[in-house]
CSV table of C-alpha atoms in Angstrom, one decimal:
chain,number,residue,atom,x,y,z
A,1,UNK,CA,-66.1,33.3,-36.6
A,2,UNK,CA,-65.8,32.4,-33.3
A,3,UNK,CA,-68.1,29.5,-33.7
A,4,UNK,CA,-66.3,28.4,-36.2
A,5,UNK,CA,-62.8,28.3,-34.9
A,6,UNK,CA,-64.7,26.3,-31.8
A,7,UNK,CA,-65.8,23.8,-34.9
A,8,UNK,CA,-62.6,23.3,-36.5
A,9,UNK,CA,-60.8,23.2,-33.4
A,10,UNK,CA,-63.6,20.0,-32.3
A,11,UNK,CA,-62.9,18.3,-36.0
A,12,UNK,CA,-59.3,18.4,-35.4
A,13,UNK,CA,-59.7,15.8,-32.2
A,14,UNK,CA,-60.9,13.2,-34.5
A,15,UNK,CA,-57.8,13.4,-37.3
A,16,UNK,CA,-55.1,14.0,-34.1
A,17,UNK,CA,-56.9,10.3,-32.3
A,18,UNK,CA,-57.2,8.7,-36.0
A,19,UNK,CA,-53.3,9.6,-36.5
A,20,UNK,CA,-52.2,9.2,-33.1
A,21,UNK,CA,-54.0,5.3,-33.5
A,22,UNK,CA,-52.0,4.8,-36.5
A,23,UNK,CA,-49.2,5.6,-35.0
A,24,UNK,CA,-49.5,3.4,-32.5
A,25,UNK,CA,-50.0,0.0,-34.4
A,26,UNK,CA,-46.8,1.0,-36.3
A,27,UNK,CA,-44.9,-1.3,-33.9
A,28,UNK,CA,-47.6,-3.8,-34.6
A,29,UNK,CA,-47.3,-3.6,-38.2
A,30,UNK,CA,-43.9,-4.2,-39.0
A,31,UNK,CA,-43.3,-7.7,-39.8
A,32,UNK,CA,-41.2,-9.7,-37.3
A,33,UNK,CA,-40.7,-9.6,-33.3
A,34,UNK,CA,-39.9,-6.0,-32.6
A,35,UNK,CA,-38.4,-6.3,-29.6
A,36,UNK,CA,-35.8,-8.7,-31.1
A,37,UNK,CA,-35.3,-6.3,-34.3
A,38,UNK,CA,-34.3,-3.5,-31.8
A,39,UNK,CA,-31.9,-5.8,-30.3
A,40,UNK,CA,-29.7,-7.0,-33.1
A,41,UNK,CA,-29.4,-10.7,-34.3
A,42,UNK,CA,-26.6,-11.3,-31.1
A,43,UNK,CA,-28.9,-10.2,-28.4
A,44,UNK,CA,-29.6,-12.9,-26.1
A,45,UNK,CA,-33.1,-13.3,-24.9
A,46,UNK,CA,-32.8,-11.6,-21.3
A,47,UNK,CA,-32.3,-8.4,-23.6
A,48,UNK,CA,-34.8,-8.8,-25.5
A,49,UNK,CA,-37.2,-9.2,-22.9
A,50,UNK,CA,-35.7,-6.4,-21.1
A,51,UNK,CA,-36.8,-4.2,-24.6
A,52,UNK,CA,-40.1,-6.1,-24.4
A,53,UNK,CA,-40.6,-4.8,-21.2
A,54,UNK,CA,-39.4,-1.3,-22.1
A,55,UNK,CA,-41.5,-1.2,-25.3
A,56,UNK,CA,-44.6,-2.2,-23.0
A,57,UNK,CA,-45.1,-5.1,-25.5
A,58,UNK,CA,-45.8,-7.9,-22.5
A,59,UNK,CA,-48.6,-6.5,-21.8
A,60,UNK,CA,-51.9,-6.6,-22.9
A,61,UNK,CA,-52.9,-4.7,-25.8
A,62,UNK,CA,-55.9,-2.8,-24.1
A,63,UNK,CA,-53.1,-1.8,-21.3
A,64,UNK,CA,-50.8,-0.5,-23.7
A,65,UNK,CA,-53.9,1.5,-25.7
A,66,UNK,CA,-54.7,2.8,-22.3
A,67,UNK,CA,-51.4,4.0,-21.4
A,68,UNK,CA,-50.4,5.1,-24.8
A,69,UNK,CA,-53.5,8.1,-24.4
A,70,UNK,CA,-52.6,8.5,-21.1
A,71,UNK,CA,-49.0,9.6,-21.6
A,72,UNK,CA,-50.4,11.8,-24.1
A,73,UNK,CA,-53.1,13.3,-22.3
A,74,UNK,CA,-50.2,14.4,-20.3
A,75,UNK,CA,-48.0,15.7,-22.6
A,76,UNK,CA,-46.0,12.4,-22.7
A,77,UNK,CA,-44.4,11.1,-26.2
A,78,UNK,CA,-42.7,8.3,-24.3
A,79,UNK,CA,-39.0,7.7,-23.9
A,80,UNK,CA,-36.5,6.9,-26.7
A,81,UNK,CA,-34.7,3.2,-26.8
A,82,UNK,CA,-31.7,4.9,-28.1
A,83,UNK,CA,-31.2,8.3,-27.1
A,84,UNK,CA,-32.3,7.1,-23.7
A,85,UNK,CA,-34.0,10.7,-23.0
A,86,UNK,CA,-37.6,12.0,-23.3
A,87,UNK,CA,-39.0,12.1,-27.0
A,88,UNK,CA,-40.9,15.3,-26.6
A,89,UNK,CA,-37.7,16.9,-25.0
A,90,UNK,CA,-35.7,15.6,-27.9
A,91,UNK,CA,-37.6,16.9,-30.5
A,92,UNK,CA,-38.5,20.3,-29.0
A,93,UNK,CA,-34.7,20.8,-29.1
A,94,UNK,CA,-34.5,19.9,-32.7
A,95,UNK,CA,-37.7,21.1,-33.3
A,96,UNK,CA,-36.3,25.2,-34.0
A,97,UNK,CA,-34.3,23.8,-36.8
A,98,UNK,CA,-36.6,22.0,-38.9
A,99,UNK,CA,-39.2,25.1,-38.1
A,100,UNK,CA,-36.3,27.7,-39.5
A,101,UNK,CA,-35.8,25.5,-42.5
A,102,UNK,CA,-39.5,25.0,-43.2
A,103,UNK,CA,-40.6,29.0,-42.7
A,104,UNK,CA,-37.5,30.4,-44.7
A,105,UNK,CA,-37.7,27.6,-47.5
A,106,UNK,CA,-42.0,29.0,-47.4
A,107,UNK,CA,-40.6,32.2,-47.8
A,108,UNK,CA,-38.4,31.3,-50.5
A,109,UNK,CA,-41.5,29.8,-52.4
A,110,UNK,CA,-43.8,32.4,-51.6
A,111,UNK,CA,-41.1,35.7,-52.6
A,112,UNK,CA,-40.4,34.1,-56.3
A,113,UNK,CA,-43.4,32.2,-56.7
A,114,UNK,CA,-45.9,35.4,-56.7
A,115,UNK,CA,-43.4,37.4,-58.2
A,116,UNK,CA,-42.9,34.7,-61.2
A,117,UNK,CA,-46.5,34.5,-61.4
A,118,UNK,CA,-47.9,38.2,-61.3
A,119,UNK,CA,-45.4,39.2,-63.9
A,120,UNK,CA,-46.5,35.6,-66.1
A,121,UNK,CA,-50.1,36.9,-66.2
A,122,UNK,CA,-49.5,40.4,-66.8
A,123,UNK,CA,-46.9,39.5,-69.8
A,124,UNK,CA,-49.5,37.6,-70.6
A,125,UNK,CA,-48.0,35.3,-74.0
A,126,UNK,CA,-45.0,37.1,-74.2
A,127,UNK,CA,-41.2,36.7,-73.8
A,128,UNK,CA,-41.9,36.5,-69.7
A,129,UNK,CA,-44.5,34.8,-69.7
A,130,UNK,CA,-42.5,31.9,-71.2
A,131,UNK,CA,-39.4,32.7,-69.3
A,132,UNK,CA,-41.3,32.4,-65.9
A,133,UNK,CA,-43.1,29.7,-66.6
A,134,UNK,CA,-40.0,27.3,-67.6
A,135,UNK,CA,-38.3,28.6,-64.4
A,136,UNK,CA,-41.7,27.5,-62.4
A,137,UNK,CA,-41.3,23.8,-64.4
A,138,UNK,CA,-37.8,23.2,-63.8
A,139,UNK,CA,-38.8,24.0,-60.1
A,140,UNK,CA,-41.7,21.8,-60.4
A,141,UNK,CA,-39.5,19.0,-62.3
A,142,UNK,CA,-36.5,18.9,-59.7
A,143,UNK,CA,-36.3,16.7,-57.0
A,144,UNK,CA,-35.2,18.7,-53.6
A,145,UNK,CA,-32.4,16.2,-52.8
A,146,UNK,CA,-31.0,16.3,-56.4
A,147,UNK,CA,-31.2,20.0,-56.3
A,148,UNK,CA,-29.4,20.2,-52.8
A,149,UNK,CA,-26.4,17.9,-53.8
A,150,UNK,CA,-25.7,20.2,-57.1
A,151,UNK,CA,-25.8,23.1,-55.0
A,152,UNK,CA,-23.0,22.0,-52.2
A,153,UNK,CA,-20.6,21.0,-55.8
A,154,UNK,CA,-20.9,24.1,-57.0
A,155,UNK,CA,-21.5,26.6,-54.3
A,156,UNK,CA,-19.4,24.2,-51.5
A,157,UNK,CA,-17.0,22.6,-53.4
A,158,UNK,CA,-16.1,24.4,-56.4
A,159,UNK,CA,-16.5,27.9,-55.0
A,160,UNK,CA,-16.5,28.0,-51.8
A,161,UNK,CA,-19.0,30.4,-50.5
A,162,UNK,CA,-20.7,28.0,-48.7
A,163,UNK,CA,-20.6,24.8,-45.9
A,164,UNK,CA,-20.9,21.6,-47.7
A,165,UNK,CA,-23.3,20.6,-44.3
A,166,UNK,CA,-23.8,21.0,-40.6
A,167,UNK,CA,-25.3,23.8,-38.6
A,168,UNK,CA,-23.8,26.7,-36.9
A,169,UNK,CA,-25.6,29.5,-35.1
A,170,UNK,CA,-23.2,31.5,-33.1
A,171,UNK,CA,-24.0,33.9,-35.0
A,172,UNK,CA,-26.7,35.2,-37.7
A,173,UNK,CA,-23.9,35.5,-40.3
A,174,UNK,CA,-23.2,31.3,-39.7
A,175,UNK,CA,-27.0,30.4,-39.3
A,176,UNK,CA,-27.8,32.0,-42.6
A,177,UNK,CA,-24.8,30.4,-43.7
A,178,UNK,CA,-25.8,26.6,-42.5
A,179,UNK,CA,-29.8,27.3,-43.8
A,180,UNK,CA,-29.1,29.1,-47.1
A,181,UNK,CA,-28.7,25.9,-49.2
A,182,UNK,CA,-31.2,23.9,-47.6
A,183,UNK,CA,-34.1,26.5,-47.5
A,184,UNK,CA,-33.5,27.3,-51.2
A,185,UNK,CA,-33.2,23.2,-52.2
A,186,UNK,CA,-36.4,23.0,-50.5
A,187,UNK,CA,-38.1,26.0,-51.3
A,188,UNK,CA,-37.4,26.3,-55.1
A,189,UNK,CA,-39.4,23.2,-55.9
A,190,UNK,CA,-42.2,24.4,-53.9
A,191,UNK,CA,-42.1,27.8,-56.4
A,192,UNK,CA,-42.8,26.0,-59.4
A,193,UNK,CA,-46.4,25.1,-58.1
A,194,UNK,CA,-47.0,28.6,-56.3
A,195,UNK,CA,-46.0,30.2,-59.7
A,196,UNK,CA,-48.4,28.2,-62.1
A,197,UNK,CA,-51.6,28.6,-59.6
A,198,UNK,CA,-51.0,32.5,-59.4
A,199,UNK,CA,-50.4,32.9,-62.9
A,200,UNK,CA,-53.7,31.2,-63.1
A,201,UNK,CA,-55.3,32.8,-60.9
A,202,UNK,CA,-54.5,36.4,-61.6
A,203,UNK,CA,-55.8,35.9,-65.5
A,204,UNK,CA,-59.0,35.3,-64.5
A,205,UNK,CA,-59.0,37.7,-62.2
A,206,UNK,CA,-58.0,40.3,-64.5
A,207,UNK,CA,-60.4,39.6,-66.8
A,208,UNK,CA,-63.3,40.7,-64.3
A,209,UNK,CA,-65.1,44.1,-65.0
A,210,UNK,CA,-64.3,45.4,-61.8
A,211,UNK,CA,-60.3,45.6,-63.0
A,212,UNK,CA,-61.7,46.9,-66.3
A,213,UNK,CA,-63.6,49.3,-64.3
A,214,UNK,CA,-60.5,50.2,-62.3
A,215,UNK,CA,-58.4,51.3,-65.4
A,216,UNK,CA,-60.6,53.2,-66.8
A,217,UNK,CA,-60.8,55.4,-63.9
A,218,UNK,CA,-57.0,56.1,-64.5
A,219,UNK,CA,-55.8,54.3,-61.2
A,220,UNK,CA,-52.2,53.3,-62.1
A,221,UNK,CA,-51.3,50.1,-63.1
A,222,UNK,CA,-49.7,49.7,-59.8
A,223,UNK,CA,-52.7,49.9,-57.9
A,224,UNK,CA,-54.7,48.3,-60.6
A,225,UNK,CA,-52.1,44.8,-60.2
A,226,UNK,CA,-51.4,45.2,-56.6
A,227,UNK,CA,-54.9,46.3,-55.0
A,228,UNK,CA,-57.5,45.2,-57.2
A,229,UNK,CA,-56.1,41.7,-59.0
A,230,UNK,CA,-53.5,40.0,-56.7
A,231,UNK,CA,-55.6,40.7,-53.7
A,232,UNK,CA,-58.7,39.0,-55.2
A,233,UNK,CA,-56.5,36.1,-56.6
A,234,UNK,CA,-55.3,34.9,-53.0
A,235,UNK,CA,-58.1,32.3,-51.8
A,236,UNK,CA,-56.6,29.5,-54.2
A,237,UNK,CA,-52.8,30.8,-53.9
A,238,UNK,CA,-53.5,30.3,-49.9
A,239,UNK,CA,-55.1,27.0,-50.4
A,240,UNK,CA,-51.7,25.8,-52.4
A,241,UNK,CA,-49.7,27.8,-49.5
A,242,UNK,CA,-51.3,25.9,-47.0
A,243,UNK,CA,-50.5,22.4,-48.8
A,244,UNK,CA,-47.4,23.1,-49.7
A,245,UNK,CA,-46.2,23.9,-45.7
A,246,UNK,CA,-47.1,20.1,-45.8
A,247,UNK,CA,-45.0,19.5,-48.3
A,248,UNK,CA,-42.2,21.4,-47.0
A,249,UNK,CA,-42.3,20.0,-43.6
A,250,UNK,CA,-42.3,16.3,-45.5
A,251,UNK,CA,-39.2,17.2,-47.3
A,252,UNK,CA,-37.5,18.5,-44.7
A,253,UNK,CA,-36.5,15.5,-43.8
A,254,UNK,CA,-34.7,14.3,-46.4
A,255,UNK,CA,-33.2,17.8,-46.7
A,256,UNK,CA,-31.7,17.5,-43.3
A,257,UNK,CA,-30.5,14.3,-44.1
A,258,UNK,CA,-28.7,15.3,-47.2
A,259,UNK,CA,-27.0,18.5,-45.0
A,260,UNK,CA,-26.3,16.9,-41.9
A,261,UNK,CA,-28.8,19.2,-39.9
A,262,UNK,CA,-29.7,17.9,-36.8
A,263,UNK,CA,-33.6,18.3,-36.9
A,264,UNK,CA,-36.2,16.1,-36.3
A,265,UNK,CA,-36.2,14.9,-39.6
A,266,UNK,CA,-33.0,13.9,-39.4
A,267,UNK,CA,-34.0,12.7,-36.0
A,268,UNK,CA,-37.2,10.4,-37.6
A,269,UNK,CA,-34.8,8.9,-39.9
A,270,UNK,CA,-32.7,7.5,-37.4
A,271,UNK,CA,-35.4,6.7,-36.0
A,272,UNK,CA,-36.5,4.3,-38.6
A,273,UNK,CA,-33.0,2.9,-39.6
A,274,UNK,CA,-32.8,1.8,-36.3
A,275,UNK,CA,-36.6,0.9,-35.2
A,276,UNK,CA,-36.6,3.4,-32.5
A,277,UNK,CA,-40.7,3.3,-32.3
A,278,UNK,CA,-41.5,6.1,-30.1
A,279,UNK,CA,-39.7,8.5,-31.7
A,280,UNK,CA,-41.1,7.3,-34.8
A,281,UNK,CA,-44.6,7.5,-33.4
A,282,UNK,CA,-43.9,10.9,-31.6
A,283,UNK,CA,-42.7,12.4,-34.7
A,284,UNK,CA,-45.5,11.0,-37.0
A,285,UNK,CA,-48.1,12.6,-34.1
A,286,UNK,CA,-45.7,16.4,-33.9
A,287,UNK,CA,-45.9,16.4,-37.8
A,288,UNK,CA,-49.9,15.6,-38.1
A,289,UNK,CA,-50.4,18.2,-35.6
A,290,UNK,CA,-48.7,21.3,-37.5
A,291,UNK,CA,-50.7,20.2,-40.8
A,292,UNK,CA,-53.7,20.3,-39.0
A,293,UNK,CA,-52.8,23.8,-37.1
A,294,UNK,CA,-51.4,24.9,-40.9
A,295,UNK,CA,-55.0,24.7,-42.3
A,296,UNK,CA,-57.0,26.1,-40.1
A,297,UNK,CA,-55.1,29.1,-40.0
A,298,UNK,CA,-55.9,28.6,-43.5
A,299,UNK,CA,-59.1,28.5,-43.2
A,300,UNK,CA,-59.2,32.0,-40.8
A,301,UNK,CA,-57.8,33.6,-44.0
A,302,UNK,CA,-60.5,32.8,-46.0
A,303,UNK,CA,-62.5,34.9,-44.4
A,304,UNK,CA,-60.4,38.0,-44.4
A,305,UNK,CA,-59.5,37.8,-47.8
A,306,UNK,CA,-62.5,37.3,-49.3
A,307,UNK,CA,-65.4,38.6,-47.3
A,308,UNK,CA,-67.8,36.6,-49.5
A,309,UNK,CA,-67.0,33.8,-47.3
A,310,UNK,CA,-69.3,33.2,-43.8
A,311,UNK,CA,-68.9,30.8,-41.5
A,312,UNK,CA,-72.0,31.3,-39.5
């Protein structure tokens, strides 16, 4: 196991360099002088040099390759045109937001998604099985955004109960009460997809002599479900888990956007309204990075869950 954590660890370098490259030539891909884009159609050209200069753009492109890696060898994002402040700084602060959203929207999709799944295969064909599974497509079939702007007219506007938007956390009573929309926007389309892979997953499970073999000994169903199929049915549920992290964290964004959290989602959009490039680039890099951290945890799970798996 060791070994192998060594080796995925080494294969991550190549993605991180490939992704941090990319994000890089963004400025160099946009059509136009970028320099004069930041500065508005009245700049004069004094302040767009000035941005030039800022942006590193007069110099040579092997310079700025050079001292692109080197600011991040050092932990350096670079510095933001309009916040005027550290990138890495500014998304570290926003950073807990997006990360609370993300892990209680997962939990969200993970609670209801098993559950609508595990009772789907064991009502196999029935009344439940029917019922769960046109929950798990309208969750599948619902854009996040479109779910999140029902939710603030009915639960905001009409009722009540809730903020239309913003974030509060004095308290845990008004950070549960700023996340609760968002998360469940964001996590009940993710449910759909968890739901329809462990319903898959758990019939062909249960179909194996060895949960045959388990009820005729008399173990309760309980134990039968629980022990003996859901456990076994978890190395493709944890492959979907850890995509749909990815997905989560991508959706974020527009989440944050459509409840006026201040994340860095809603910090990347800005971002790109307003051609702020190293933000852009440094939250392109912070994103890559937690997908590529996501999946090899992944991957460690493999091995504990089903211990047919080696890695020597």
């Amino acid at each position: 196991m060791g070994r192998y954590l060594v080796y995925r660890l080494l294969s991550a370098v190549p993605v991180l360099v490939v992704v941090s490259l990319v994000s890089f030539l963004i400025i160099f891909l946009v059509p136009g002088d970028p320099a004069a884009e930041i500065a508005g159609p009245g700049a004069t050209s004094a302040e767009v040099e000035r941005i030039r200069h800022q942006l590193g753009l007069d110099a040579p492109l092997y310079e700025q390759v050079v001292g692109y890696y080197g600011r991040l060898a050092q932990g350096d994002l670079g510095r933001s045109i309009l916040l005027g402040r550290g990138v890495g700084a500014a998304m570290l602060e926003r950073a807990p937001i997006t990360l609370s959203l993300t892990g209680l929207a997962l939990i969200i999709a993970l609670t209801l998604g098993l559950l609508l799944g595990v009772v789907a295969a064991v009502r196999q064909n029935s009344w439940i099985d029917q019922s769960s599974m046109t929950v798990a497509l309208i969750g599948l079939s619902v854009p996040d955004f479109w779910l999140g702007l029902v939710m603030i007219y009915g639960f905001a506007v009409l009722l009540g109960w809730l903020p239309t938007g913003g974030y509060v956390d004095t308290s845990f009573a008004s950070w549960a009460r700023s996340m609760a929309m968002p998360a469940l926007a964001l996590g009940m389309t993710q449910m759909g997809l968890l739901a329809r892979i462990t319903r898959a997953s758990m019939l062909e499970v249960l179909r194996q002599d060895y949960v045959r073999t388990a009820r005729a000994k008399g173990l309760p169903e309980f134990v039968v479900i629980a022990k003996h199929a859901l456990a076994n049915s978890m190395v493709p549920v944890i492959t979907v888990i850890g995509l749909i992290v990815g997905i989560l964290l991508g959706g974020s964004v527009v989440i944050e956007l459509v409840f006026s959290l201040p994340g860095v989602g809603r910090l990347i959009i800005g971002a790109i309204l307003r051609r702020d490039y190293p933000v852009i680039q440094g939250g392109l890099l912070l994103t890559a990075s937690i997908f590529v951290f996501v999946n090899l945890i992944v991957d460690i799970l493999y091995a504990y869950l089903d211990p047919r798996v080696r890695y020597d």
